[in-house]
PDB file of N, CA and C in Angstrom:
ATOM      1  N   UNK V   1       0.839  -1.179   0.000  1.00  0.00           N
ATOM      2  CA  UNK V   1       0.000   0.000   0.000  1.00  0.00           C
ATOM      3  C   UNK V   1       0.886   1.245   0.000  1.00  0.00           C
ATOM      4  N   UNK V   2       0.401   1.987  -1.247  1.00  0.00           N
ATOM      5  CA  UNK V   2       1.591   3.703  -1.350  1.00  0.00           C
ATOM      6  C   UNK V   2       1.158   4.571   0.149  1.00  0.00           C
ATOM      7  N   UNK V   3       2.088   4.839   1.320  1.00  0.00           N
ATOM      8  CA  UNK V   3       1.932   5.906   1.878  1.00  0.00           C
ATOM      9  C   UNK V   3       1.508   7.203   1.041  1.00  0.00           C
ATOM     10  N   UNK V   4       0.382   7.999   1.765  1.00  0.00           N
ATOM     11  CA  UNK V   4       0.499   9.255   1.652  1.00  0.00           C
ATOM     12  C   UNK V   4       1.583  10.653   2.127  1.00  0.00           C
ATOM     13  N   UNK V   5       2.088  10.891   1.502  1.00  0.00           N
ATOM     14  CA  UNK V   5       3.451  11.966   1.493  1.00  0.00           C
ATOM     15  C   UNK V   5       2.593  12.964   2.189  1.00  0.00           C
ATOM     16  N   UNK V   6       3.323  13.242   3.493  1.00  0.00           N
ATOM     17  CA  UNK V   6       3.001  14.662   4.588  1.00  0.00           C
ATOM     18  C   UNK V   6       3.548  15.924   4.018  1.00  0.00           C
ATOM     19  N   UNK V   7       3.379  17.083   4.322  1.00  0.00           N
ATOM     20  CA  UNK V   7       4.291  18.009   3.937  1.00  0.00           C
ATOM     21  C   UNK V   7       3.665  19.277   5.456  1.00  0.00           C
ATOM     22  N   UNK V   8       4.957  20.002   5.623  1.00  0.00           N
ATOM     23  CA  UNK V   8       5.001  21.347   6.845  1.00  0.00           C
ATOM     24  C   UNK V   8       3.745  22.005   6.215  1.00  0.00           C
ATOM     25  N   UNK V   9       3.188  22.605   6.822  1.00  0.00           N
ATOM     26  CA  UNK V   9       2.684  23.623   7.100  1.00  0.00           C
ATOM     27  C   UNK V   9       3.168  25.212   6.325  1.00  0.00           C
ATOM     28  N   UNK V  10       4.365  25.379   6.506  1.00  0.00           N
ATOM     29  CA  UNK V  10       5.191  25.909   5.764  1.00  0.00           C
ATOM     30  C   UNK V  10       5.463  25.515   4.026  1.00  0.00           C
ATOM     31  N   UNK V  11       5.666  24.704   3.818  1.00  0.00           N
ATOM     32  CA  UNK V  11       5.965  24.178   2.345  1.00  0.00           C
ATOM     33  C   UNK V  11       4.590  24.348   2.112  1.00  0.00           C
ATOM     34  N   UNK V  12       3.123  24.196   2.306  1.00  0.00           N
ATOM     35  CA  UNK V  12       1.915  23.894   2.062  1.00  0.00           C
ATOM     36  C   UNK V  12       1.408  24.919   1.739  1.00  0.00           C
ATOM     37  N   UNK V  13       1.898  26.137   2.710  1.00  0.00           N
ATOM     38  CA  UNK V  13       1.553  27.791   2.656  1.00  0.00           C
ATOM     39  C   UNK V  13       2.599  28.429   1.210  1.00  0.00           C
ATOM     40  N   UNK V  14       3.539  27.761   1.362  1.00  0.00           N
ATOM     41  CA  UNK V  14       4.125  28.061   0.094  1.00  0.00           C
ATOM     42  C   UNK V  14       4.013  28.009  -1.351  1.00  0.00           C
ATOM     43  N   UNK V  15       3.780  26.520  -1.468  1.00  0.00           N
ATOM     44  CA  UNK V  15       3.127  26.595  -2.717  1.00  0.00           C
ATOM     45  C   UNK V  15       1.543  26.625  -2.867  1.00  0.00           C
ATOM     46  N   UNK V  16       1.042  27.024  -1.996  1.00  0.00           N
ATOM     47  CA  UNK V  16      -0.396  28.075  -2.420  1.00  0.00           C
ATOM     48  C   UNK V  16      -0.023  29.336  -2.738  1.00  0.00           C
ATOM     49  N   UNK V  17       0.847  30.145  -2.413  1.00  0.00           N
ATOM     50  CA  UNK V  17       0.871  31.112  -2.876  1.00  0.00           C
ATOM     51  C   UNK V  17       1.921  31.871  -3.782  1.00  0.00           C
ATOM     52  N   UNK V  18       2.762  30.356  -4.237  1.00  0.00           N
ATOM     53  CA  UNK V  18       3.258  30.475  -5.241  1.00  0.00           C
ATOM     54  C   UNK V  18       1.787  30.045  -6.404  1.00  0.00           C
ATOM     55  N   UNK V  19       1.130  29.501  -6.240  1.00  0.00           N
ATOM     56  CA  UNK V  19      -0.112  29.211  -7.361  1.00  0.00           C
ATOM     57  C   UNK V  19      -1.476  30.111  -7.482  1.00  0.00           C
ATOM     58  N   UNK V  20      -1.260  30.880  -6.315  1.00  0.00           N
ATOM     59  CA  UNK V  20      -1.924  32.295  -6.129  1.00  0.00           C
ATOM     60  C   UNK V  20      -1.339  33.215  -7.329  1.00  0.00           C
ATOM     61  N   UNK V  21       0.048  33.184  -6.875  1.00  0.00           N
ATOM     62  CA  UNK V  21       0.673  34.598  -7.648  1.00  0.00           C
ATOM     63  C   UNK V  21       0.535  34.466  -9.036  1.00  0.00           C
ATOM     64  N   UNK V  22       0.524  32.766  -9.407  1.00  0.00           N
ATOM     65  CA  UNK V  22       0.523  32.455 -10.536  1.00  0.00           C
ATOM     66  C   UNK V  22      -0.369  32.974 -11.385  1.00  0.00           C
ATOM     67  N   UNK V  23      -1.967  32.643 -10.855  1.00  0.00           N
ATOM     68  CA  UNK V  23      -3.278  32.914 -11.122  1.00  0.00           C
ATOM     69  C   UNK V  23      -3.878  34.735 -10.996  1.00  0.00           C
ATOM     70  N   UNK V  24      -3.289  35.169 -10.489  1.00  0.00           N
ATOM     71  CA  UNK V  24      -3.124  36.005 -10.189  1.00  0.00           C
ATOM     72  C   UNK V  24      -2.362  37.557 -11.477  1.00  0.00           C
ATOM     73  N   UNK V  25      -0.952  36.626 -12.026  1.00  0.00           N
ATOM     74  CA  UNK V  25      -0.288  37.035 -13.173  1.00  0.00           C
ATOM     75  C   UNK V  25      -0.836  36.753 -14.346  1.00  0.00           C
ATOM     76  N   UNK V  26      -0.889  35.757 -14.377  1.00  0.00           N
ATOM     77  CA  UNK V  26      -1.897  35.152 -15.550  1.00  0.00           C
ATOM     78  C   UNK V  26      -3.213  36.012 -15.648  1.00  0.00           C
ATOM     79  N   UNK V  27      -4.019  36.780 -14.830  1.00  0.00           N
ATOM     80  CA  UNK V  27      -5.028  36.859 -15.130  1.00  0.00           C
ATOM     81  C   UNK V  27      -4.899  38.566 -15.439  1.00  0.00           C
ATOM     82  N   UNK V  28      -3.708  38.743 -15.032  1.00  0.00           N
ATOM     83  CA  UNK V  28      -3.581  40.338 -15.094  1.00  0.00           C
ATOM     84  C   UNK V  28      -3.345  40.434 -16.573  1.00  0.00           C
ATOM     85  N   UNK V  29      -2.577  39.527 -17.036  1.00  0.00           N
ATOM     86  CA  UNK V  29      -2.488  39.508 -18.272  1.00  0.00           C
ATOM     87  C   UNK V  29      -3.476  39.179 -19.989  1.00  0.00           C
ATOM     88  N   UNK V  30      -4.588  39.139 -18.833  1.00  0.00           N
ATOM     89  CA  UNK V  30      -5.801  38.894 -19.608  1.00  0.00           C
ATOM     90  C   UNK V  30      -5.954  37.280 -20.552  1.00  0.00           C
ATOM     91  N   UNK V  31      -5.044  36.100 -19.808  1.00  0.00           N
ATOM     92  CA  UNK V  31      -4.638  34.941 -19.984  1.00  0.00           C
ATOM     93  C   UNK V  31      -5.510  33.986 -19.505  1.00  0.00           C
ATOM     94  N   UNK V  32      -6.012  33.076 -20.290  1.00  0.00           N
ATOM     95  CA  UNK V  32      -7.118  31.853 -19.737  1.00  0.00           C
ATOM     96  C   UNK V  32      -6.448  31.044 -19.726  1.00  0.00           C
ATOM     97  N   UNK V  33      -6.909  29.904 -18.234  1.00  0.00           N
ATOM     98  CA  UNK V  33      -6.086  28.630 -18.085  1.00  0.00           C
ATOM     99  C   UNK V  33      -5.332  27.776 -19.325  1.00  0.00           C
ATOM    100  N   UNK V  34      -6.396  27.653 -20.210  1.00  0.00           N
ATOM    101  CA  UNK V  34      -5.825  27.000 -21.341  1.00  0.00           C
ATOM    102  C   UNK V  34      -4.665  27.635 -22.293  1.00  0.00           C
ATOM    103  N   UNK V  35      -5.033  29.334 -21.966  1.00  0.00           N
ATOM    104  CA  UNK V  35      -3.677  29.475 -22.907  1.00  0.00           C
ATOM    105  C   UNK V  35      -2.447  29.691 -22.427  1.00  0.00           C
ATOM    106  N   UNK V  36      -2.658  29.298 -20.996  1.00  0.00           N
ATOM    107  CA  UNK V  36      -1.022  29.465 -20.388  1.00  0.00           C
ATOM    108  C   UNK V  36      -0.657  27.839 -19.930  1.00  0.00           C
ATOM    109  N   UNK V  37      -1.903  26.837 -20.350  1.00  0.00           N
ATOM    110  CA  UNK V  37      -1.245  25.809 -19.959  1.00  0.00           C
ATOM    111  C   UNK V  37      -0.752  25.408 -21.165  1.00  0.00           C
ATOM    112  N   UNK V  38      -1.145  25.638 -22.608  1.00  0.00           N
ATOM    113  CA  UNK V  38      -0.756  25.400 -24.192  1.00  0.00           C
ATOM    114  C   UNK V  38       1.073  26.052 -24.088  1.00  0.00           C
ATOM    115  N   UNK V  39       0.935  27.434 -23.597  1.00  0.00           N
ATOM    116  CA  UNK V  39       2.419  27.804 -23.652  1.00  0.00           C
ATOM    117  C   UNK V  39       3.420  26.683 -22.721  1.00  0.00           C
ATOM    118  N   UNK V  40       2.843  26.108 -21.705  1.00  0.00           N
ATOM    119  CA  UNK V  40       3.821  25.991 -20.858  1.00  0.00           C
ATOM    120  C   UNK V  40       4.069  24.208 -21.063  1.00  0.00           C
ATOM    121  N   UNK V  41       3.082  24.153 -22.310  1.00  0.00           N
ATOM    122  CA  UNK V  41       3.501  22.611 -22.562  1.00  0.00           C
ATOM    123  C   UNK V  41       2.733  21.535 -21.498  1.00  0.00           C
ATOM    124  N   UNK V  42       1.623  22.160 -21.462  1.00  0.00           N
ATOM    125  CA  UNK V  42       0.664  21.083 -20.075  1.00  0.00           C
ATOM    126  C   UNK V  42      -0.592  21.169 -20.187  1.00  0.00           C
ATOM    127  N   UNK V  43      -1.372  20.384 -19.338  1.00  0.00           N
ATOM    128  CA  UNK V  43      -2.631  19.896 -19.699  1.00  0.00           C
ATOM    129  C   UNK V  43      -3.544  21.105 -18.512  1.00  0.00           C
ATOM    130  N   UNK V  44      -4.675  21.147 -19.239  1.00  0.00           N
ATOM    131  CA  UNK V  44      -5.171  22.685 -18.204  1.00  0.00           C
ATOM    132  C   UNK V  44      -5.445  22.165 -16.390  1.00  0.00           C
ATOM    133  N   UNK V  45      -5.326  20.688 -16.689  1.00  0.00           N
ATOM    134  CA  UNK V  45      -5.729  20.324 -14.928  1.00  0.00           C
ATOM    135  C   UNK V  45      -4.538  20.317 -14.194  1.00  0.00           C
ATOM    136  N   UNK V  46      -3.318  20.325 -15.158  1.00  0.00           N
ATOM    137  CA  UNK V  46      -2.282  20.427 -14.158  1.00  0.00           C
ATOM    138  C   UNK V  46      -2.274  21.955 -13.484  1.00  0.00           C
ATOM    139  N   UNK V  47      -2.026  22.905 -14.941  1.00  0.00           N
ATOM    140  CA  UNK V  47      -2.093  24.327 -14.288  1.00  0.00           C
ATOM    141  C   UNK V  47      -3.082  23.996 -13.093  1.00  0.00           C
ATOM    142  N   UNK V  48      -4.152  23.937 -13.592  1.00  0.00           N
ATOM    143  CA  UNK V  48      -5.110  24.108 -12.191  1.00  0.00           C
ATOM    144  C   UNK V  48      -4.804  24.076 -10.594  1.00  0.00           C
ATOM    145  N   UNK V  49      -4.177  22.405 -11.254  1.00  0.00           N
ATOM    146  CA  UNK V  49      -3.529  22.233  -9.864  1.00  0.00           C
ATOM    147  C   UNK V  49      -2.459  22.373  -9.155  1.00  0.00           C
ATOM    148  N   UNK V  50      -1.576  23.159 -10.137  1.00  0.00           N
ATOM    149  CA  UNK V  50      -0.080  24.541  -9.712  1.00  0.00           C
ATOM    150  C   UNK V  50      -1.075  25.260  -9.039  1.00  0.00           C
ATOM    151  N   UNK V  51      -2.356  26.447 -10.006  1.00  0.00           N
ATOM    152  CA  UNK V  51      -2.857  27.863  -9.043  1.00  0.00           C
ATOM    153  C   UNK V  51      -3.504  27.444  -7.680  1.00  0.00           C
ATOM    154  N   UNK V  52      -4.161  25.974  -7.852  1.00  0.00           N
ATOM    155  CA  UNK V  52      -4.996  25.699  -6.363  1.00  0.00           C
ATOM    156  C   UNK V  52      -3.524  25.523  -5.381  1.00  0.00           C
ATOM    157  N   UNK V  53      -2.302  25.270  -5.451  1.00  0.00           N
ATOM    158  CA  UNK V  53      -1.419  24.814  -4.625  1.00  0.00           C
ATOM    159  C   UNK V  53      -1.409  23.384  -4.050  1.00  0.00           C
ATOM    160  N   UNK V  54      -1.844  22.691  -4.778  1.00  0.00           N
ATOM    161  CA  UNK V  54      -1.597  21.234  -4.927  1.00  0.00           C
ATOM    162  C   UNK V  54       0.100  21.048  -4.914  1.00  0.00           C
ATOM    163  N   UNK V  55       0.450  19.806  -3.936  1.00  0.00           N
ATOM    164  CA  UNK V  55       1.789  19.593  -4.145  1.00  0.00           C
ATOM    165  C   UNK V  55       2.364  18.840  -5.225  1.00  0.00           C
ATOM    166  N   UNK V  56       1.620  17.759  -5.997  1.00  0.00           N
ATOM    167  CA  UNK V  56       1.686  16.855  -7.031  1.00  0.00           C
ATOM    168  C   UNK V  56       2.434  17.301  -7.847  1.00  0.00           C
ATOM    169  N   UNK V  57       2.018  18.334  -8.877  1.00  0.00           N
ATOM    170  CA  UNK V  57       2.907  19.062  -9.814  1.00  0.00           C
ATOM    171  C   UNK V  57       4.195  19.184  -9.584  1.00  0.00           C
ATOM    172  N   UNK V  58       5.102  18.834 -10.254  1.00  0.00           N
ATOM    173  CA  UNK V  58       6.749  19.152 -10.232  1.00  0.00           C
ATOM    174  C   UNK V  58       6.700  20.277 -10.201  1.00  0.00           C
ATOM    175  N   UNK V  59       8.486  20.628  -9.206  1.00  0.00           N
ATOM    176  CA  UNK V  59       8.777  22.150  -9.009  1.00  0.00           C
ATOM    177  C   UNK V  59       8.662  22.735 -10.135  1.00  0.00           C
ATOM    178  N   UNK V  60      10.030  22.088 -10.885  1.00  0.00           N
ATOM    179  CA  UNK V  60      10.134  22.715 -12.524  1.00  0.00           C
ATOM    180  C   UNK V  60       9.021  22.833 -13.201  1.00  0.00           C
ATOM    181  N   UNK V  61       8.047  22.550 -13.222  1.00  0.00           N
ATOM    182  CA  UNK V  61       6.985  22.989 -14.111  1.00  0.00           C
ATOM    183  C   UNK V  61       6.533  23.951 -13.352  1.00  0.00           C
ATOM    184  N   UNK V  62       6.077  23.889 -11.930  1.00  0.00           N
ATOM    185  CA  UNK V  62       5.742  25.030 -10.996  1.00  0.00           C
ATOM    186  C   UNK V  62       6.078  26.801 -11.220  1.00  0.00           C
ATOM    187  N   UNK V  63       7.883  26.547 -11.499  1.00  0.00           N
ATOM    188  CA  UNK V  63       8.722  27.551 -11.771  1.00  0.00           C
ATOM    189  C   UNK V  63       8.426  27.987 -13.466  1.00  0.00           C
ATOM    190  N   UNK V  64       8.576  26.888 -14.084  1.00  0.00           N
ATOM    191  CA  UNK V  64       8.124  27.171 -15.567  1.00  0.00           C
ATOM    192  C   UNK V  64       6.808  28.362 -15.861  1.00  0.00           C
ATOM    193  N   UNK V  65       6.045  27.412 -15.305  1.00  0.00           N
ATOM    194  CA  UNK V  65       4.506  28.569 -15.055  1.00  0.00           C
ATOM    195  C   UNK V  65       4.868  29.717 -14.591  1.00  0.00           C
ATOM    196  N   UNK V  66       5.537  29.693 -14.027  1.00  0.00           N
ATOM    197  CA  UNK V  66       5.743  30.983 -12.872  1.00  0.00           C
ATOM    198  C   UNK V  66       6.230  32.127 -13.911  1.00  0.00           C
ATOM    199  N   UNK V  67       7.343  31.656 -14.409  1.00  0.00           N
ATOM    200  CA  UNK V  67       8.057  32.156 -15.362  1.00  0.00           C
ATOM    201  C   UNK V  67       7.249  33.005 -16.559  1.00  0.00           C
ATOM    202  N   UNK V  68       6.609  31.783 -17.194  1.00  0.00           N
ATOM    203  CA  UNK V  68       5.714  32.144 -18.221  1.00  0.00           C
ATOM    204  C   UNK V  68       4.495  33.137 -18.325  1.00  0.00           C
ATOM    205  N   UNK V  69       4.325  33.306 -16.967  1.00  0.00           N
ATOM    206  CA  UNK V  69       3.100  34.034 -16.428  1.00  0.00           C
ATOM    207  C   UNK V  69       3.911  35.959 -15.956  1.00  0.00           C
ATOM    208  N   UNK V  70       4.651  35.488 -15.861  1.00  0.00           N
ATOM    209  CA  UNK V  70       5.820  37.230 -15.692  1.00  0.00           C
ATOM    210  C   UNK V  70       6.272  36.848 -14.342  1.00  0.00           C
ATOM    211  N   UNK V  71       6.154  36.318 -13.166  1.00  0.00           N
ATOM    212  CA  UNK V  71       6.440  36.182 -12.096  1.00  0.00           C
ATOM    213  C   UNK V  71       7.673  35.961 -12.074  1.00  0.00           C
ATOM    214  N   UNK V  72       8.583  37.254 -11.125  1.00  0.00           N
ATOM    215  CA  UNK V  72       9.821  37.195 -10.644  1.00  0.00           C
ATOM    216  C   UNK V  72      10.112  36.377  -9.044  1.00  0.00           C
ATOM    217  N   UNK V  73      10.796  35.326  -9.862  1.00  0.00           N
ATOM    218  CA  UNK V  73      10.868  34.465  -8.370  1.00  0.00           C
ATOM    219  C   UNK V  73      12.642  35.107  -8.097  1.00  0.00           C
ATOM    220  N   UNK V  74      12.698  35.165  -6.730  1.00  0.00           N
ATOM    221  CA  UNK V  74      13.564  35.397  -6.263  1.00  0.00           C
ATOM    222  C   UNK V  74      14.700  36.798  -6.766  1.00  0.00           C
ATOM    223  N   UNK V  75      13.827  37.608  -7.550  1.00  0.00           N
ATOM    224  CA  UNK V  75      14.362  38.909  -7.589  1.00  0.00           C
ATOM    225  C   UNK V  75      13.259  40.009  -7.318  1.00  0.00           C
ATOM    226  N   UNK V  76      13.139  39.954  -5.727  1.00  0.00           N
ATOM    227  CA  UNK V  76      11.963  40.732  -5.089  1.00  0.00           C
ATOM    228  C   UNK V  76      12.848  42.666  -5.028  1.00  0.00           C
ATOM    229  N   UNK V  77      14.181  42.146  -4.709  1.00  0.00           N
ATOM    230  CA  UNK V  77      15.204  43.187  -4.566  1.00  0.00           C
ATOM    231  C   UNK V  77      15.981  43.768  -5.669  1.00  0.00           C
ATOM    232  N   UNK V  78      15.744  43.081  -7.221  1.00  0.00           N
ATOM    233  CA  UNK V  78      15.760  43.348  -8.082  1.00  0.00           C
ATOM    234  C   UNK V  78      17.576  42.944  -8.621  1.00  0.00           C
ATOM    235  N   UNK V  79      17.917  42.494  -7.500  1.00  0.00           N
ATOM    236  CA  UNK V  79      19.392  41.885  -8.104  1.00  0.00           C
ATOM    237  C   UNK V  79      18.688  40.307  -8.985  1.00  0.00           C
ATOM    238  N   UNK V  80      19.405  40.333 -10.355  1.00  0.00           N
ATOM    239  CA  UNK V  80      19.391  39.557 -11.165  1.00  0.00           C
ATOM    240  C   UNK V  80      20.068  38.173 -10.682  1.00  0.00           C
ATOM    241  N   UNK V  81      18.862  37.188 -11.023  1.00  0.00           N
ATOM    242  CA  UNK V  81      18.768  35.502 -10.954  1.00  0.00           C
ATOM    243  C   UNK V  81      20.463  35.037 -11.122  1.00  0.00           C
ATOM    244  N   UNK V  82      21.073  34.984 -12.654  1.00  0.00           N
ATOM    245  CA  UNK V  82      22.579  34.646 -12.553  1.00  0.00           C
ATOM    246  C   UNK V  82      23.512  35.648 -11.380  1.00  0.00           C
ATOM    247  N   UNK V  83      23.142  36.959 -10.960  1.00  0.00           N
ATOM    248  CA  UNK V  83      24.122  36.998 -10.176  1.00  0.00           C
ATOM    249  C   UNK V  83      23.541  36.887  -8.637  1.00  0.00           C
ATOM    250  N   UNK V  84      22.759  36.437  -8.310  1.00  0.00           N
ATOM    251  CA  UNK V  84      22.289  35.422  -6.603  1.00  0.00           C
ATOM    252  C   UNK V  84      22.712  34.013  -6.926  1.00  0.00           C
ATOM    253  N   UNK V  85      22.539  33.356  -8.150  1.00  0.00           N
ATOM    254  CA  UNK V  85      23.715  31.988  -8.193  1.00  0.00           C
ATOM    255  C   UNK V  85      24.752  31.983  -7.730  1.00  0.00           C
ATOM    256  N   UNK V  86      25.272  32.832  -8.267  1.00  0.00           N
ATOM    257  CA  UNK V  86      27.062  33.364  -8.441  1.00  0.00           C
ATOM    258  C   UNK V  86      27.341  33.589  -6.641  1.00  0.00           C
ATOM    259  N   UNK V  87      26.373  33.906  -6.221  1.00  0.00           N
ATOM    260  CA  UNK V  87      26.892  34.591  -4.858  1.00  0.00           C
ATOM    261  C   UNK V  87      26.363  33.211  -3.992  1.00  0.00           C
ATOM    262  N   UNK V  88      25.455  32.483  -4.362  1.00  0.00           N
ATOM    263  CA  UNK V  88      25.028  31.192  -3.481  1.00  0.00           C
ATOM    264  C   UNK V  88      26.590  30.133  -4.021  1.00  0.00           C
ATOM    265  N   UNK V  89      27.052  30.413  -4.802  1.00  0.00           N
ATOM    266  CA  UNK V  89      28.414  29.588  -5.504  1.00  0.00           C
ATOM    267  C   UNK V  89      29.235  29.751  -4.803  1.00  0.00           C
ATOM    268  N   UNK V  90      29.480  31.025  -4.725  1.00  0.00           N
ATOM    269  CA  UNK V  90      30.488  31.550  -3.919  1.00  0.00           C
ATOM    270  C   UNK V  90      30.437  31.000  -1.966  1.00  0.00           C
ATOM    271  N   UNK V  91      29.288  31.231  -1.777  1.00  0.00           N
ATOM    272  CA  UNK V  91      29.256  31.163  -0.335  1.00  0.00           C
ATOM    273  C   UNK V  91      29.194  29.052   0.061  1.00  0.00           C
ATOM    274  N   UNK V  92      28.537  28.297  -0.991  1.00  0.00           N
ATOM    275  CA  UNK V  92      28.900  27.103  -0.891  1.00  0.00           C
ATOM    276  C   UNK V  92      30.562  26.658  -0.803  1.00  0.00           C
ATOM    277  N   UNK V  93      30.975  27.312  -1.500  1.00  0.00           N
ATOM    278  CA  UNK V  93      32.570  27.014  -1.856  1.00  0.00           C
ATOM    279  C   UNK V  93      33.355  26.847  -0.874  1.00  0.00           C
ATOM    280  N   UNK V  94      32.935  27.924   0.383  1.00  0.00           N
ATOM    281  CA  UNK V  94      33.523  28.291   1.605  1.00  0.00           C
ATOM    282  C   UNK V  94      33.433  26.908   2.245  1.00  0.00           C
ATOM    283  N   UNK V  95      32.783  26.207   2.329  1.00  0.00           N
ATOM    284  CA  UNK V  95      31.540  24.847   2.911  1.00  0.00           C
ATOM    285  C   UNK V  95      32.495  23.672   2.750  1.00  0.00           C
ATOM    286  N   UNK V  96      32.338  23.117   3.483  1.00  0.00           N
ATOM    287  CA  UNK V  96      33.307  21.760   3.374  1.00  0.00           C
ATOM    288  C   UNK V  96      32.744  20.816   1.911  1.00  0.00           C
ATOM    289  N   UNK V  97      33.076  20.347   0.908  1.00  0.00           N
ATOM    290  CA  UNK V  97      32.584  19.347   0.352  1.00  0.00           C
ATOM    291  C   UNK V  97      31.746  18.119   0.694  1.00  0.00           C
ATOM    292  N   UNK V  98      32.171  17.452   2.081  1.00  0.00           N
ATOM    293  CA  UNK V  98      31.398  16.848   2.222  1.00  0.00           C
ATOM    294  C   UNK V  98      30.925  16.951   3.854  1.00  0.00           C
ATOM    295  N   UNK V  99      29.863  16.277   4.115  1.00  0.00           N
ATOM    296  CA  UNK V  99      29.112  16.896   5.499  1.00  0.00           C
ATOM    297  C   UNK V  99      29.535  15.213   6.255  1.00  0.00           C
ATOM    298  N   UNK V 100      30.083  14.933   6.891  1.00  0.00           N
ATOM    299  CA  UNK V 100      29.946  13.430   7.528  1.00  0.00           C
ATOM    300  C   UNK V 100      29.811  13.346   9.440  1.00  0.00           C
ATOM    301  N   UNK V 101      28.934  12.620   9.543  1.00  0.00           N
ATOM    302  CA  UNK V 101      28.424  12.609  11.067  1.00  0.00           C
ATOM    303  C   UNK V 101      29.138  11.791  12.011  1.00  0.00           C
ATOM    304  N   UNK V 102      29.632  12.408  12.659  1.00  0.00           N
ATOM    305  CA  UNK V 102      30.861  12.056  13.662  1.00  0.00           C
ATOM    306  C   UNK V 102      29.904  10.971  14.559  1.00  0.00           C
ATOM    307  N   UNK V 103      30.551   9.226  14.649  1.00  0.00           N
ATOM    308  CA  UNK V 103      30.120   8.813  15.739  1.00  0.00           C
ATOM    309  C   UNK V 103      31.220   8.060  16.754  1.00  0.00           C
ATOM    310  N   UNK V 104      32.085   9.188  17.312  1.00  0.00           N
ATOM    311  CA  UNK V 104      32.984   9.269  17.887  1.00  0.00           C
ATOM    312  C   UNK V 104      32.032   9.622  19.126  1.00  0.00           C
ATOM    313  N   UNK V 105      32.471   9.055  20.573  1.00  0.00           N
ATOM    314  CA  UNK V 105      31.998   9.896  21.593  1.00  0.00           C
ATOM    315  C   UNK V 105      32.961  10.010  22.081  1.00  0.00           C
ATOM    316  N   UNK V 106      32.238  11.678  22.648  1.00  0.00           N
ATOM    317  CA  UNK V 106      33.900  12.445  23.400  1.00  0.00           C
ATOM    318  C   UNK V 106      33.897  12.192  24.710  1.00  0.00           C
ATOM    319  N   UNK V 107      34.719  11.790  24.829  1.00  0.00           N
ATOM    320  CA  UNK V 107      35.046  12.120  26.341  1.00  0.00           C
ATOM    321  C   UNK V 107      35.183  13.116  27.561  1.00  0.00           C
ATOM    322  N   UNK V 108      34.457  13.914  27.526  1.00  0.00           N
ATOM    323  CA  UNK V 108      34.363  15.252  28.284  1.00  0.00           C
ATOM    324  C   UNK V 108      34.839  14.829  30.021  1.00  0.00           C
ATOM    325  N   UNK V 109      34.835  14.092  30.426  1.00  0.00           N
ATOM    326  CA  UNK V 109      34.797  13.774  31.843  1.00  0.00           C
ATOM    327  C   UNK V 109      35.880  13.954  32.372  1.00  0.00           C
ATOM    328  N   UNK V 110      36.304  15.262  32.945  1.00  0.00           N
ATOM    329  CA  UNK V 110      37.660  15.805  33.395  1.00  0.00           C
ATOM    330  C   UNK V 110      37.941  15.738  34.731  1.00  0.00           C
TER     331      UNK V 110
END
């Protein structure tokens, strides 16, 4: 039997209103479900179920829509998408390569 997949509270609030903004752009643009699900290469029940905030839908198509609809994800501050990579690149780099979980116990008892 397939478990049902949980998700936060947080992630749940999220992509509702990433499928808000969606519906939202789309409509400012005087755009019907069908003709932004034809651009974006999808069937109109998926859109649907990107704007309702359904989790099912893949990110990448999520973002695709997003895209297609005018929605600026992650340039609220207006610094440009390739250069917040460049700077998330940069600040990974600093980062150890790999993360490994110590199961050493210390001996603290002085």
């Amino acid at each position: 039997m397939k478990r049902k997949r949980t998700y936060s509270t947080t992630a749940k609030e999220a992509v509702l209103l990433l499928g808000k903004q969606i519906k939202l752009f789309r409509k400012q643009r005087g755009w019907s479900e069908q003709n932004l699900a034809e651009r974006a290469g999808i069937s109109r029940a998926t859109l649907q179920k990107i704007e309702s905030g359904e989790m099912t839908p893949s990110i990448g198509l999520a973002f695709e829509v997003a895209a297609l609809a005018g929605l600026n994800l992650f340039e609220q501050d207006g610094v440009a998408l390739p250069i917040r990579l460049k700077h998330m690149d940069d600040k990974i780099c600093l980062l150890p390569k790999r993360i490994r979980s110590t199961s050493d116990k210390v001996d603290d008892d002085f």
